[in-house]
CSV table of C-alpha atoms in Angstrom, one decimal:
chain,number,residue,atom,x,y,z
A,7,UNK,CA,-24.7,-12.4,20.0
A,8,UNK,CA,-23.1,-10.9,22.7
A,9,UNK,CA,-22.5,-7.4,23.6
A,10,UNK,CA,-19.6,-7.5,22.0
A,11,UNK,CA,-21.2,-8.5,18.8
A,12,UNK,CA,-19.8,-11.9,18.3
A,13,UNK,CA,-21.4,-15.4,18.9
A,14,UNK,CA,-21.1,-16.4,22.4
A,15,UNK,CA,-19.1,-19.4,21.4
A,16,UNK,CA,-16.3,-16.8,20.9
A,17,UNK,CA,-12.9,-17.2,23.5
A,18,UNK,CA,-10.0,-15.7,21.8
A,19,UNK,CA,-10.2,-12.8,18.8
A,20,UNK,CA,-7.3,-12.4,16.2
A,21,UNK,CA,-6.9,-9.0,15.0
A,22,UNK,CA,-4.7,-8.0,11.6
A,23,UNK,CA,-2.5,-4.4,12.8
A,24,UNK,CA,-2.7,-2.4,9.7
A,25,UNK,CA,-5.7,-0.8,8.7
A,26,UNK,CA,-8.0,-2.8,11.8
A,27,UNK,CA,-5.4,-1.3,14.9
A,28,UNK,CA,-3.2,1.5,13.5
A,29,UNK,CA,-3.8,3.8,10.4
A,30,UNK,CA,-0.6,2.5,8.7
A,31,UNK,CA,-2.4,0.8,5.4
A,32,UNK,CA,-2.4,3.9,3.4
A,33,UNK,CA,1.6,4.6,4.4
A,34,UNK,CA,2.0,1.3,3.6
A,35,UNK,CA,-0.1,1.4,0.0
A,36,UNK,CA,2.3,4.7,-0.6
A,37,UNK,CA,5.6,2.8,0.1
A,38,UNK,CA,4.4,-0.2,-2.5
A,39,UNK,CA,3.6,2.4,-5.1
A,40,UNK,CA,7.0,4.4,-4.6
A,41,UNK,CA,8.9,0.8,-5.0
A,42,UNK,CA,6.8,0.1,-7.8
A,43,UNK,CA,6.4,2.7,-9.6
A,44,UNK,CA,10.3,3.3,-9.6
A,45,UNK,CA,10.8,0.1,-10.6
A,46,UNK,CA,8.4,0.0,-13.3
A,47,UNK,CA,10.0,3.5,-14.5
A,48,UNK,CA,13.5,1.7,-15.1
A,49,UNK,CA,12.3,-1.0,-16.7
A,50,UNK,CA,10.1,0.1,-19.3
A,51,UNK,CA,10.6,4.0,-19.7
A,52,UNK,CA,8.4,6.9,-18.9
A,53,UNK,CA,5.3,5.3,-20.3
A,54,UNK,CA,5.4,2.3,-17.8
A,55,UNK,CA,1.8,1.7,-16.2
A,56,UNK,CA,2.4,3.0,-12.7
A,57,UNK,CA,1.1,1.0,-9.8
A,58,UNK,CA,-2.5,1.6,-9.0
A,59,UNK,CA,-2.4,2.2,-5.0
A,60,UNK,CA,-6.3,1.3,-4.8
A,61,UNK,CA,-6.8,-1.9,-7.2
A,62,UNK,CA,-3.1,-3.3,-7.7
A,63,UNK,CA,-2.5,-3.0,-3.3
A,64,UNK,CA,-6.2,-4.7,-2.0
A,65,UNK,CA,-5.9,-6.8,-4.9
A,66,UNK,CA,-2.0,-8.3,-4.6
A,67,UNK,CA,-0.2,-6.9,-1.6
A,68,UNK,CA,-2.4,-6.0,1.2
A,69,UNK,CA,-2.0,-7.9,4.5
A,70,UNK,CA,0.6,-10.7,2.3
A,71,UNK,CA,4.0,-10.8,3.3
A,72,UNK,CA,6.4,-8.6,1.7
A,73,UNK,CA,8.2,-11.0,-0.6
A,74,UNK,CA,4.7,-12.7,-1.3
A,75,UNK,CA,3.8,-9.5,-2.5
A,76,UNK,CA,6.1,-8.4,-4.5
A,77,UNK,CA,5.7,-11.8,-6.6
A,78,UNK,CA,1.9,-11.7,-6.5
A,79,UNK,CA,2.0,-8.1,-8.2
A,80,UNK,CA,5.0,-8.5,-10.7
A,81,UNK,CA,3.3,-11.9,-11.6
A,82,UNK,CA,0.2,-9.6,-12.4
A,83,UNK,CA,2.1,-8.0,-15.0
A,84,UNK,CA,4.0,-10.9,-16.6
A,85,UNK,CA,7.4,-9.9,-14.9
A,86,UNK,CA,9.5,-12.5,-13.0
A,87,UNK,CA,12.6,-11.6,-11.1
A,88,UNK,CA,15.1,-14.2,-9.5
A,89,UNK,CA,14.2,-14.6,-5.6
A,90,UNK,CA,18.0,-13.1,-4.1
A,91,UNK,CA,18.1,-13.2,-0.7
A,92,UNK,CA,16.9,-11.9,2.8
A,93,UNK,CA,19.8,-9.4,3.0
A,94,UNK,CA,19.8,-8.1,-0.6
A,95,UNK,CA,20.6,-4.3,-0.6
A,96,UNK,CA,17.1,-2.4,-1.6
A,97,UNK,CA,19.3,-1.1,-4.8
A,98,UNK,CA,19.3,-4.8,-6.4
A,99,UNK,CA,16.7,-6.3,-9.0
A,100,UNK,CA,15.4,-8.8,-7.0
A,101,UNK,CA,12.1,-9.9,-5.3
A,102,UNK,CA,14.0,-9.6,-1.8
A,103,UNK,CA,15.5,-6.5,-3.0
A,104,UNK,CA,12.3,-4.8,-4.0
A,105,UNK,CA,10.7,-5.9,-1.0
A,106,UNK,CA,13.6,-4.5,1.7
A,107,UNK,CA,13.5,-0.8,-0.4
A,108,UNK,CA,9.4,-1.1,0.5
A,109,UNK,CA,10.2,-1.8,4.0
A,110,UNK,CA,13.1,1.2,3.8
A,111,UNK,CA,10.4,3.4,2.7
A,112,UNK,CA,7.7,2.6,4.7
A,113,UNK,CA,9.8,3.1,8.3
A,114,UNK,CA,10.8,6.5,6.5
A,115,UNK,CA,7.4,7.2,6.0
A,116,UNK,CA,6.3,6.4,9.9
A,117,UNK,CA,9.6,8.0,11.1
A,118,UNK,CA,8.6,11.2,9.2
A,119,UNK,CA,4.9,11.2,9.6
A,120,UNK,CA,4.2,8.8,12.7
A,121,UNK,CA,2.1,6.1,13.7
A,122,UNK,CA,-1.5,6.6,14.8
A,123,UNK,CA,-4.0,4.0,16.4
A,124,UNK,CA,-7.4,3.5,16.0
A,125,UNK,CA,-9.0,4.9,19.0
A,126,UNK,CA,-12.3,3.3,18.6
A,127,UNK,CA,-10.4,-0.5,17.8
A,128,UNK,CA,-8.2,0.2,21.5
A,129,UNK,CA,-11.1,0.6,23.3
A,130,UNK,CA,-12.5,-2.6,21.5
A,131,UNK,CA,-10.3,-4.8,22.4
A,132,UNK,CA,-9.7,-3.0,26.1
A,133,UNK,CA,-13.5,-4.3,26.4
A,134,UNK,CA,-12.9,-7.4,24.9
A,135,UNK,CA,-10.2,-8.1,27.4
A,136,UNK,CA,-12.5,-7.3,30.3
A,137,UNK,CA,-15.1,-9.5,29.3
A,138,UNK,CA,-12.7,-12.2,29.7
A,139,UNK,CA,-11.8,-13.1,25.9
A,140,UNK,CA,-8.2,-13.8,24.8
A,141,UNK,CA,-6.6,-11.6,22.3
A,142,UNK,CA,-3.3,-11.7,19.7
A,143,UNK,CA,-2.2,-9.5,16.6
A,144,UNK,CA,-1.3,-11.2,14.2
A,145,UNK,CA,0.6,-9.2,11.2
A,146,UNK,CA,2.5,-9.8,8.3
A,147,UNK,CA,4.6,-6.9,9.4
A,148,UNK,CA,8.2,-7.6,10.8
A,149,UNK,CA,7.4,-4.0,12.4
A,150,UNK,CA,4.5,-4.9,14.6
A,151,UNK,CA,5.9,-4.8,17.8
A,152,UNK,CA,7.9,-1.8,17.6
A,153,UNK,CA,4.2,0.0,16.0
A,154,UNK,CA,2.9,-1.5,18.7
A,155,UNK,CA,5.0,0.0,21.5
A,156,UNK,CA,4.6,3.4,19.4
A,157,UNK,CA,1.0,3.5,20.0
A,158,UNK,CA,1.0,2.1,23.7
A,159,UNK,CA,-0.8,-1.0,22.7
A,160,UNK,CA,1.5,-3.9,22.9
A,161,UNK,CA,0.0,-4.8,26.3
A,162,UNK,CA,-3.4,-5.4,25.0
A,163,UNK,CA,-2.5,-8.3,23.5
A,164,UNK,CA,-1.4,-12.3,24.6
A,165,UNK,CA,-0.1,-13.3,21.7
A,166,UNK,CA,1.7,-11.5,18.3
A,167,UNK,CA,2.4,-13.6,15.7
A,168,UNK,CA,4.0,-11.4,13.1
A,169,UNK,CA,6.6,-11.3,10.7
A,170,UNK,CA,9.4,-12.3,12.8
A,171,UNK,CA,7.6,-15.0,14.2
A,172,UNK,CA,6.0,-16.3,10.9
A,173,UNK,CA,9.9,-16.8,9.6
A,174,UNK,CA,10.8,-18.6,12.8
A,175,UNK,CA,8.5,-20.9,12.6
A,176,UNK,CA,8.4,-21.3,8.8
A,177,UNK,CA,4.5,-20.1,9.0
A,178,UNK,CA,2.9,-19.4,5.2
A,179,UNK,CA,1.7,-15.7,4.7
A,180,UNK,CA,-2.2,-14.6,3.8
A,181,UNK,CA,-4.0,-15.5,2.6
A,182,UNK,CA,-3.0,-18.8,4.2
A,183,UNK,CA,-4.6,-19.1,7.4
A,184,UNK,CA,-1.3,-20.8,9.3
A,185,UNK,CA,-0.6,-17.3,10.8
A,186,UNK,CA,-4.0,-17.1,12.3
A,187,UNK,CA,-4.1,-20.7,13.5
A,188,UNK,CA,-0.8,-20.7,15.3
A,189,UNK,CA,-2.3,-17.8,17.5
A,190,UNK,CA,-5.4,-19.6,17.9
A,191,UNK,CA,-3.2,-22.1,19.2
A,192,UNK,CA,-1.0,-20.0,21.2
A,193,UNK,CA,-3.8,-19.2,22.9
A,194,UNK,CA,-5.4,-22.5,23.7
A,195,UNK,CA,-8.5,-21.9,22.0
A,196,UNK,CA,-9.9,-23.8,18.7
A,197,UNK,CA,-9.9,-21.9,15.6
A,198,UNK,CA,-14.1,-22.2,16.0
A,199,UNK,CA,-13.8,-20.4,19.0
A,200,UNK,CA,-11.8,-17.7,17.6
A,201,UNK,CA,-12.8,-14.4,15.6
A,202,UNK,CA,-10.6,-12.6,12.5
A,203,UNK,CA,-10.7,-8.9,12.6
A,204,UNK,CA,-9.5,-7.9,9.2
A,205,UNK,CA,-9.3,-5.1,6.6
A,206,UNK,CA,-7.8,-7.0,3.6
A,207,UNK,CA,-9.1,-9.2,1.1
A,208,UNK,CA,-6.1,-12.0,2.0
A,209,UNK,CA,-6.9,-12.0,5.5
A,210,UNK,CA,-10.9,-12.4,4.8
A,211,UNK,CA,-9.5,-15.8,2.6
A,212,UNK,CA,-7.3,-16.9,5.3
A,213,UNK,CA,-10.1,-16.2,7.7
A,214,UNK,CA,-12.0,-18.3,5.0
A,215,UNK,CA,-10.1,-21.3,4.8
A,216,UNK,CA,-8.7,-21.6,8.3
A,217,UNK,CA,-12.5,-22.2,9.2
A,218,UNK,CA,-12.6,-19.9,12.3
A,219,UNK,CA,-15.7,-18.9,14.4
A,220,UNK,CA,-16.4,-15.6,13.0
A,221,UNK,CA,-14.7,-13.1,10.5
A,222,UNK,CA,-14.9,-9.5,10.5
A,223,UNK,CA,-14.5,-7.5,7.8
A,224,UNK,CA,-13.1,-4.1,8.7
A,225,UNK,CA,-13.7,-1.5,5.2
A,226,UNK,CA,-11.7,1.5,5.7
A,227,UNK,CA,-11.8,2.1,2.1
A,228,UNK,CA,-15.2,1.1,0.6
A,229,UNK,CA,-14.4,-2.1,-0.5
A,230,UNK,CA,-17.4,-4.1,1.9
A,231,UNK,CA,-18.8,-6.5,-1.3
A,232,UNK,CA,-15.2,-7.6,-2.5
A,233,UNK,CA,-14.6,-8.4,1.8
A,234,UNK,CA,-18.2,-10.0,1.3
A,235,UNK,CA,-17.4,-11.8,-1.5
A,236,UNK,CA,-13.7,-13.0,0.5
A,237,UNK,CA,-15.7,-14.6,3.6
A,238,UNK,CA,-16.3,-11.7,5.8
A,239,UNK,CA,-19.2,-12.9,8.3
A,240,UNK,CA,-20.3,-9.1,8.7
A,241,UNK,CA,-18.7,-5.7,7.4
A,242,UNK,CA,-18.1,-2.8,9.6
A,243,UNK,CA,-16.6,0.4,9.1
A,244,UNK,CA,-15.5,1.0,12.7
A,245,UNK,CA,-15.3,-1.9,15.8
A,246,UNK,CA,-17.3,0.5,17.5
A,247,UNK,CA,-20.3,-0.5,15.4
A,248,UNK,CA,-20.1,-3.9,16.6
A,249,UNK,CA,-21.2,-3.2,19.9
A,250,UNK,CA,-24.1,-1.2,18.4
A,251,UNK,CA,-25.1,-4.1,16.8
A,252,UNK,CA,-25.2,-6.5,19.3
């Protein structure tokens, strides 16, 4: 291992943004249930099971895209909706509609409350960068760069695939591992060479299947086992213990 605690055949490493860079999974966990939750409400009364922000968001929504996720949860409860469209209002019953009044919430969520970073996870990958490794972000988040600039880190990386780019380029969501291996790619390096930094349990399986050199786990919310059990390599709670580790 190195001193950065990674295998020395390691070049490029591939961190997720939400829950491994910035402290935005729990806004984003809120934002689900809200969308949820009201949804649920209208459809089946005041006794509707609400949306469990813990089990129901690692389970089906964290680090998928946001139409993936909205299908993967409502599927979860035996409700199908038809697809709409990209532009959909966030008023109509459809799985693009549901997912554009999340993504409504959630920027009134960081507008009202903010964005922070990691601290520890900057100075990571400030140290990975000086040891000569390659780095990207690579989000499900059509956001990223704009949290990114908030928190004066878009610099620290080469590559972003996010979002935006992951429509551009037609790129499958976690837990595929096509986002992942397109910025393995962007930055010249083999997947084996490259390490996945992630907090949720789709990015451990796209870590998985994608074959890459080393995955790391990142539990923010005591959930090391289920990352375990997803194809984490190791589980830390911080970056900074990677180091310590070494």
């Amino acid at each position: 291992m190195t001193e950065l605690g990674l295998p020395k055949e390691i070049q490029a490493c591939l961190f997720d943004l939400d829950g491994v860079i910035t402290k935005t999974a729990v806004v984003h966990a809120a934002a689900w249930k809200r969308t949820f939750d009201d949804f649920l409400r209208q459809r089946d009364g005041d006794d509707f099971r609400p949306f469990d922000d813990a089990a129901d968001y690692d389970e089906y929504v964290d680090g998928r895209p946001r139409a993936d996720g909205v299908r993967t949860f409502l599927a979860s409860r035996g409700i199908e909706l038809p697809e709409g469209t990209p532009d959909d209002p966030p008023d109509r019953t459809t799985v693009q509609g549901l997912g554009n009044r999340k993504n409504d919430l959630l920027l009134e969520l960081i507008r009202s409350d903010g964005v922070e970073a990691y601290d520890s996870t900057l100075r990571y990958v400030e140290a990975v960068r000086a040891s000569g490794l390659r780095t990207a972000v690579v989000s499900s988040s059509t956001n990223c760069r704009d949290i990114l600039r908030s928190v004066g880190a878009e610099s620290l990386f080469d590559v972003t695939i996010d979002g935006v780019v992951a429509a551009e380029r037609r790129l499958p969501g976690k837990p595929h591992p096509d986002t992942f291996l397109a910025a393995a790619r962007d930055l010249g390096v083999e997947a084996s060479e490259a390490a996945v930094f992630e907090d949720a349990l789709a990015g451990m399986d796209a870590g998985r299947s994608g074959h890459f050199g080393y995955v790391v786990g990142v539990d923010r919310v005591g959930q090391g086992a289920a990352l375990r059990a997803h194809g984490a390599d190791i589980v830390v709670r911080d970056l900074a213990e990677l180091g310590e580790r070494a």
